[in-house]
Coordinates of C-alpha atoms in Angstrom, one line a residue:
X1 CA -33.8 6.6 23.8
X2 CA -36.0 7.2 26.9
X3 CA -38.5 5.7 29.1
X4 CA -41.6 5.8 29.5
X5 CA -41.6 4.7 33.4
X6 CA -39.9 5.7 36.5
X7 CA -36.8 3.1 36.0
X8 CA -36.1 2.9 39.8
X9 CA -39.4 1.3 40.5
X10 CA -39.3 -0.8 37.2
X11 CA -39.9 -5.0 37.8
X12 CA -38.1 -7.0 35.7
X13 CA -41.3 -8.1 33.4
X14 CA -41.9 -4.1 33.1
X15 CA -38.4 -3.8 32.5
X16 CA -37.7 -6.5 29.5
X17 CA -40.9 -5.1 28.0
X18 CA -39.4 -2.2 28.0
X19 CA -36.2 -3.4 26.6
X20 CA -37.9 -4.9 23.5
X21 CA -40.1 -1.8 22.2
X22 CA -36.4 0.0 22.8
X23 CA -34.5 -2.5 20.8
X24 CA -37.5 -2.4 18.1
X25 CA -37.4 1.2 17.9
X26 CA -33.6 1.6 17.3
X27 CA -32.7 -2.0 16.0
X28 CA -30.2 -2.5 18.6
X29 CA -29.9 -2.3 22.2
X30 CA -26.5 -1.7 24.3
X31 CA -25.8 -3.4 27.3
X32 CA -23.7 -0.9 28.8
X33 CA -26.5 2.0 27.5
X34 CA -29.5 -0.1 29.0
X35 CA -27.5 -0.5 32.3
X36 CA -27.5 3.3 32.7
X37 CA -30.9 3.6 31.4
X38 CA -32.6 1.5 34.0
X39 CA -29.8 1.9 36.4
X40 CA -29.3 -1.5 37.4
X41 CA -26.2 -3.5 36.6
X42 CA -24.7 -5.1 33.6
X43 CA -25.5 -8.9 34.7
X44 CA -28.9 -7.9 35.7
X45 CA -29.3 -6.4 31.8
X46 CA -27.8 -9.5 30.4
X47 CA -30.3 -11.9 32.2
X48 CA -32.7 -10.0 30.8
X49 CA -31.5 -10.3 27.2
X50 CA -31.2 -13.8 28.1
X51 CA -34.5 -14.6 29.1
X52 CA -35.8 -12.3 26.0
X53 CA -33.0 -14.7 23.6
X54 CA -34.8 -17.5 25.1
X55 CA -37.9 -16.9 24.4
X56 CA -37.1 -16.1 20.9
X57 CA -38.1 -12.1 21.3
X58 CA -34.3 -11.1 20.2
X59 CA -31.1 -12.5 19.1
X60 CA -28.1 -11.7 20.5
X61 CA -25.4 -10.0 19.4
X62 CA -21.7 -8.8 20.5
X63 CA -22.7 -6.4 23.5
X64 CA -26.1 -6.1 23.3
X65 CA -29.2 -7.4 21.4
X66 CA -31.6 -7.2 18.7
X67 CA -34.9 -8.1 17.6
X68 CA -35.4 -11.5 16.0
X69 CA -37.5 -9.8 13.3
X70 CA -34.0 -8.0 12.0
X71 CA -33.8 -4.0 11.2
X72 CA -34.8 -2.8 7.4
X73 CA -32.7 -2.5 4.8
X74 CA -32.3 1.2 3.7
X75 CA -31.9 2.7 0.3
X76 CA -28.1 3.7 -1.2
X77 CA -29.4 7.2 -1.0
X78 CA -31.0 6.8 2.6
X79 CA -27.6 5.5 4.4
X80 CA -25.5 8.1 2.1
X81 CA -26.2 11.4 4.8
X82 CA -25.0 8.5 7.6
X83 CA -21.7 9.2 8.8
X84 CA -20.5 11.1 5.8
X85 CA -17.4 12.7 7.5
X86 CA -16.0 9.0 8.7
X87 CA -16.7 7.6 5.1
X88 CA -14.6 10.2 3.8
X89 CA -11.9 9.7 6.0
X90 CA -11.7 5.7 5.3
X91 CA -12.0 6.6 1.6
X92 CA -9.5 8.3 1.6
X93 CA -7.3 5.8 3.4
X94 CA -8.1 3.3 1.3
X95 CA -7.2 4.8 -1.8
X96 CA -3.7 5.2 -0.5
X97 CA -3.0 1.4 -0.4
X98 CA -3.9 1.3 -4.5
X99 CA -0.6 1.9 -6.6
X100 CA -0.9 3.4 -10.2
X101 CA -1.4 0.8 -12.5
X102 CA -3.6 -1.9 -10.6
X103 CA -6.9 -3.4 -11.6
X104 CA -8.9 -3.0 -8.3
X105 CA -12.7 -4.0 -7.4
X106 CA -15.4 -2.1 -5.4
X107 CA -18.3 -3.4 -4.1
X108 CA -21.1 -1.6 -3.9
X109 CA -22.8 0.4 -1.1
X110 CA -22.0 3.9 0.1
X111 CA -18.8 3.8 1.4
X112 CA -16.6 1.3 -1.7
X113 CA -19.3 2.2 -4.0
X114 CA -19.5 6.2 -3.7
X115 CA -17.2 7.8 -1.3
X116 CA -13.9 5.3 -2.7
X117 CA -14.9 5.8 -6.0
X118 CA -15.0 9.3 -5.8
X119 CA -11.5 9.1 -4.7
X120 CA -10.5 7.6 -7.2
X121 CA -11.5 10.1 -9.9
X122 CA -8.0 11.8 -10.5
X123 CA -5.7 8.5 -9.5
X124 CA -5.4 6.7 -13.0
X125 CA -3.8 4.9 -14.5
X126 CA -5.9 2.0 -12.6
X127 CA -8.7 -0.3 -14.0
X128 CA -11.9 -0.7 -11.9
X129 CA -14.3 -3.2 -11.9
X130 CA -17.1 -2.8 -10.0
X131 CA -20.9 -4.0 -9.4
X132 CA -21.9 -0.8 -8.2
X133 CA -24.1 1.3 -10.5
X134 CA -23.4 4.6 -7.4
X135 CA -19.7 4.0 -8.6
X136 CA -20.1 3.7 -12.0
X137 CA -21.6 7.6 -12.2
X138 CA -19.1 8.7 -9.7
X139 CA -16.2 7.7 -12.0
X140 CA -17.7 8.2 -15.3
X141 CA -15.4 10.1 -17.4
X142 CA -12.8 9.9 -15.0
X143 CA -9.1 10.1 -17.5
X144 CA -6.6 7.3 -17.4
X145 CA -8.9 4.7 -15.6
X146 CA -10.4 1.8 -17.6
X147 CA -14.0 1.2 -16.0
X148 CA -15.5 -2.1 -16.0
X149 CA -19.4 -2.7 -14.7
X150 CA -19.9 -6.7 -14.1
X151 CA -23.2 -6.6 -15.5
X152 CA -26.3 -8.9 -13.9
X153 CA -29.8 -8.1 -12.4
X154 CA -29.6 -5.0 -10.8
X155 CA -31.1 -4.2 -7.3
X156 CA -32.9 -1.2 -6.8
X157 CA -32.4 -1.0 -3.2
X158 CA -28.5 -0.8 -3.2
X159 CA -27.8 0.1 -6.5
X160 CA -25.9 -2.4 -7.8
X161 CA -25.4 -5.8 -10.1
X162 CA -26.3 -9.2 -8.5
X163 CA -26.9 -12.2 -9.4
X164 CA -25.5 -15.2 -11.8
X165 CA -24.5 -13.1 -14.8
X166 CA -22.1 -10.7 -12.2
X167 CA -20.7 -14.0 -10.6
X168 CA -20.0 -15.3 -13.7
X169 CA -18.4 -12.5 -14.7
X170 CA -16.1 -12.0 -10.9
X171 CA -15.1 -15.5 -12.2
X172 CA -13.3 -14.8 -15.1
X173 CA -10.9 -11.8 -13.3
X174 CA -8.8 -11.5 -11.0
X175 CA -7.6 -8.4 -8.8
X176 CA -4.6 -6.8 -7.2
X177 CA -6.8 -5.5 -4.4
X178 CA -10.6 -5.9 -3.3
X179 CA -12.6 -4.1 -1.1
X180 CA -15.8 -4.9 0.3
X181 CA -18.5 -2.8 1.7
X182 CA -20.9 -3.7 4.5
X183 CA -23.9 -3.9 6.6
X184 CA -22.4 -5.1 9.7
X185 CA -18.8 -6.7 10.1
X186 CA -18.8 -9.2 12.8
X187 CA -15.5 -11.1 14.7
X188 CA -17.8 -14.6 14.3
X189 CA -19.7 -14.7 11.6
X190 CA -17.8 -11.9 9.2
X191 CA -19.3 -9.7 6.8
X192 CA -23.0 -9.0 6.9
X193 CA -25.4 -8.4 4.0
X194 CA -29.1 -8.0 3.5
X195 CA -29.4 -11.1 1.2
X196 CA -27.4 -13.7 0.3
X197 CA -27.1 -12.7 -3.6
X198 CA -24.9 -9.8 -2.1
X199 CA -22.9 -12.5 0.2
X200 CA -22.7 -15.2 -2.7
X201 CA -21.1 -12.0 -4.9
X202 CA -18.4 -11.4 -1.8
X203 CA -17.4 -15.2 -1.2
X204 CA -16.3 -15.3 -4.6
X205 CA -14.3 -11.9 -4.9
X206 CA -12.5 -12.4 -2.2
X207 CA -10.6 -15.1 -3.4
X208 CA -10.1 -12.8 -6.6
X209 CA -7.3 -10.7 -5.2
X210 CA -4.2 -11.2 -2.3
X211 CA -5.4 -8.2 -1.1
X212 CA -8.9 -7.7 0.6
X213 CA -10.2 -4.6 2.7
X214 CA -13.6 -4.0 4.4
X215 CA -14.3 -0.7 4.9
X216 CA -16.8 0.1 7.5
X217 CA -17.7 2.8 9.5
X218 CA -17.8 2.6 13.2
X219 CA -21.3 1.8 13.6
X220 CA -21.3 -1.4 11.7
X221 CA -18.2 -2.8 13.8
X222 CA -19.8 -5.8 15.7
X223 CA -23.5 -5.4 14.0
X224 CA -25.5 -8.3 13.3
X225 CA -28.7 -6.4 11.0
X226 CA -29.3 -9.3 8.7
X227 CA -28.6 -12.7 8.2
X228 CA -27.1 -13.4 5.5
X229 CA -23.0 -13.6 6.0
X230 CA -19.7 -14.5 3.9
X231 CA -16.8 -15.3 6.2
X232 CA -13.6 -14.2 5.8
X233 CA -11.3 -17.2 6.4
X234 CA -8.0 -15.6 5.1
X235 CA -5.9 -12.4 5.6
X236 CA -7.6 -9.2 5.5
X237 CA -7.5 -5.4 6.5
X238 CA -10.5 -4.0 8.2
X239 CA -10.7 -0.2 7.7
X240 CA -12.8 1.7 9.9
X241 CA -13.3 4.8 12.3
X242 CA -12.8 6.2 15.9
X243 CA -16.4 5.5 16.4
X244 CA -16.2 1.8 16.5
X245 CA -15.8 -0.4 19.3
X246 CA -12.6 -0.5 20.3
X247 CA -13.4 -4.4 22.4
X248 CA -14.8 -5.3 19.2
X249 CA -11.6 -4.4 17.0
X250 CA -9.3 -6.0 19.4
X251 CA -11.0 -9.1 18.9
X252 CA -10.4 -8.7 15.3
X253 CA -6.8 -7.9 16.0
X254 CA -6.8 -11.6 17.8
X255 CA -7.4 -13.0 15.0
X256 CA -5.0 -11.5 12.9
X257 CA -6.9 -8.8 11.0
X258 CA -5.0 -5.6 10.0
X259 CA -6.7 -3.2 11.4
X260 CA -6.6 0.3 10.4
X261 CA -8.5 3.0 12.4
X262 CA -9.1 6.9 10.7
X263 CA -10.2 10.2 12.5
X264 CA -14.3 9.6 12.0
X265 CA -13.9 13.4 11.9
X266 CA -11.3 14.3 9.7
X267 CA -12.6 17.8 8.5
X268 CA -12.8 19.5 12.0
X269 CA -11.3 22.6 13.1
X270 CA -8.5 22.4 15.9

C-alpha cells in the first residue's frame, strides 16, 4: 500500500479518508501496518477505525478493519496460485491424521478440495466423500479409494455441490474425520463462507464425524470477508501456517482448539 499525501502533515479527516480508499483497495486494513504508514500510534489508528465503524464506512474485525461493502468472492482457479507452497504443507499434514481404511469428507475449495485431495491419490484403502467437483478430478482413478460426490446444484464459482440434494445426502453418512475449507476462520464467529448454502453444508457435516479439521492458510486466520458463518461449538483442530497470526491462534488455543502450525514454506532450500 502507499499514500498518496505527506503522512506527517495528514489531519485526521484526510487521514480516515485515506484509510477507507486503502481498506477498499486491499479488503482489509492492519492496525499495526496503518500505524507505520501514517506514523502515528496504534490508539490514534483505532479511533479512527472507530469513528469510520460508527459511521457505518467499515466493519471491524480482529486487528484491523474492512469495508462494510465486504471483498469479492474469487474463482477456485483464481485463489489456487494464492499461497500454493503453505497449502501444500497443511495438505500434507493433514493427510497424516487419516488411517488406511477411513471414510473421510472434503470440503471444497483449494486447499480440502485440491491440494488434500491430491494427497490422497496414492493413500487407499480410504473412501471419500466430497462436494467438491476440484477434488473429484484430482482423485479420479486414484486405486484402492471408493469416491463418492454428494451430488446437488453445483456452483460455478467454487466448484462444488450445494444446496438441498448435497445436505440431504451429508445426512444420511457419517465420517471418521472431516475437514473443512475456508474463507476466513474467526475466534468469535468461526468459519467464514461467501454464502450461507456453503455454511448450511458445514453445520451439518460437522456433527458427521468425531473428528473435524479446518485447514487454512495464514492469511485467512482472523479474516472476516463475508458474512455468512457456521460456528464451531465442539472440539476441533485448526491446521494452518507460519504466516498466520500468532495473537490470533492463541486465542484459538484459549478456547481449546488443537492447533497445528506447518512451515508456510516447506520446499525451500537451507
Amino acid at each position: 500500500m502507499s499514500t498518496t499525501s505527506d503522512p506527517t502533515t495528514m489531519n485526521a479527516r484526510t487521514r480516515r479518508e485515506e484509510i477507507l480508499r486503502l481498506a477498499r483497495a486491499s479488503g482489509l486494513a492492519s492496525v499495526d501496518e496503518l500505524s507505520r504508514m501514517f506514523q502515528v500510534t496504534s490508539s490514534t489508528i483505532r479511533r479512527d477505525l472507530t469513528q469510520l465503524t460508527q459511521s457505518g464506512q467499515l466493519a471491524r474485525t480482529y486487528g484491523g478493519a474492512m469495508p462494510i461493502e465486504g471483498v469479492a468472492e474469487t474463482t477456485v482457479s483464481e485463489r489456487a496460485a494464492e499461497a500454493k507452497s503453505a497449502k501444500r504443507a497443511i495438505a500434507r499434514r493433514a493427510a497424516t491424521e487419516i488411517q488406511p481404511g477411513e471414510h473421510v469428507f472434503l470440503d471444497a475449495g483449494t486447499t480440502a478440495g485440491g491440494a488434500l485431495a491430491r494427497e490422497l491419490f496414492w493413500k487407499g484403502p480410504l473412501t471419500v466423500v466430497t462436494t467438491s467437483l476440484t477434488a473429484l478430478t484430482a482423485l479420479e482413478g486414484a486405486k484402492d479409494l471408493v469416491l463418492t460426490s454428494t451430488g446437488g446444484a453445483y456452483r460455478a464459482m467454487s466448484e462444488a455441490f450445494v444446496g438441498p440434494i448435497a445436505e440431504a445426502a451429508l445426512e444420511t453418512m457419517t465420517f471418521d474425520r472431516v475437514f473443512l475449507g475456508t474463507d476466513g476462520v474467526d475466534p468469535e464467529f468461526g468459519v467464514c463462507e461467501a454464502t450461507t448454502e456453503q455454511s448450511r453444508l458445514k453445520a451439518i457435516v460437522m456433527s458427521r464425524a468425531p473428528e473435524l479439521y479446518v485447514l487454512a492458510h495464514g492469511e485467512k486466520v482472523g479474516a472476516r470477508p463475508f458474512h455468512s458463518w457456521t460456528y464451531l461449538e465442539r472440539s476441533w483442530h485448526l491446521i494452518t501456517d507460519t504466516t498466520a497470526d500468532e495473537r490470533v491462534l492463541d486465542e484459538f488455543r484459549t478456547q481449546g482448539v488443537d492447533v497445528i502450525v506447518v512451515d508456510a514454506n516447506p520446499d525451500r532450500s537451507p
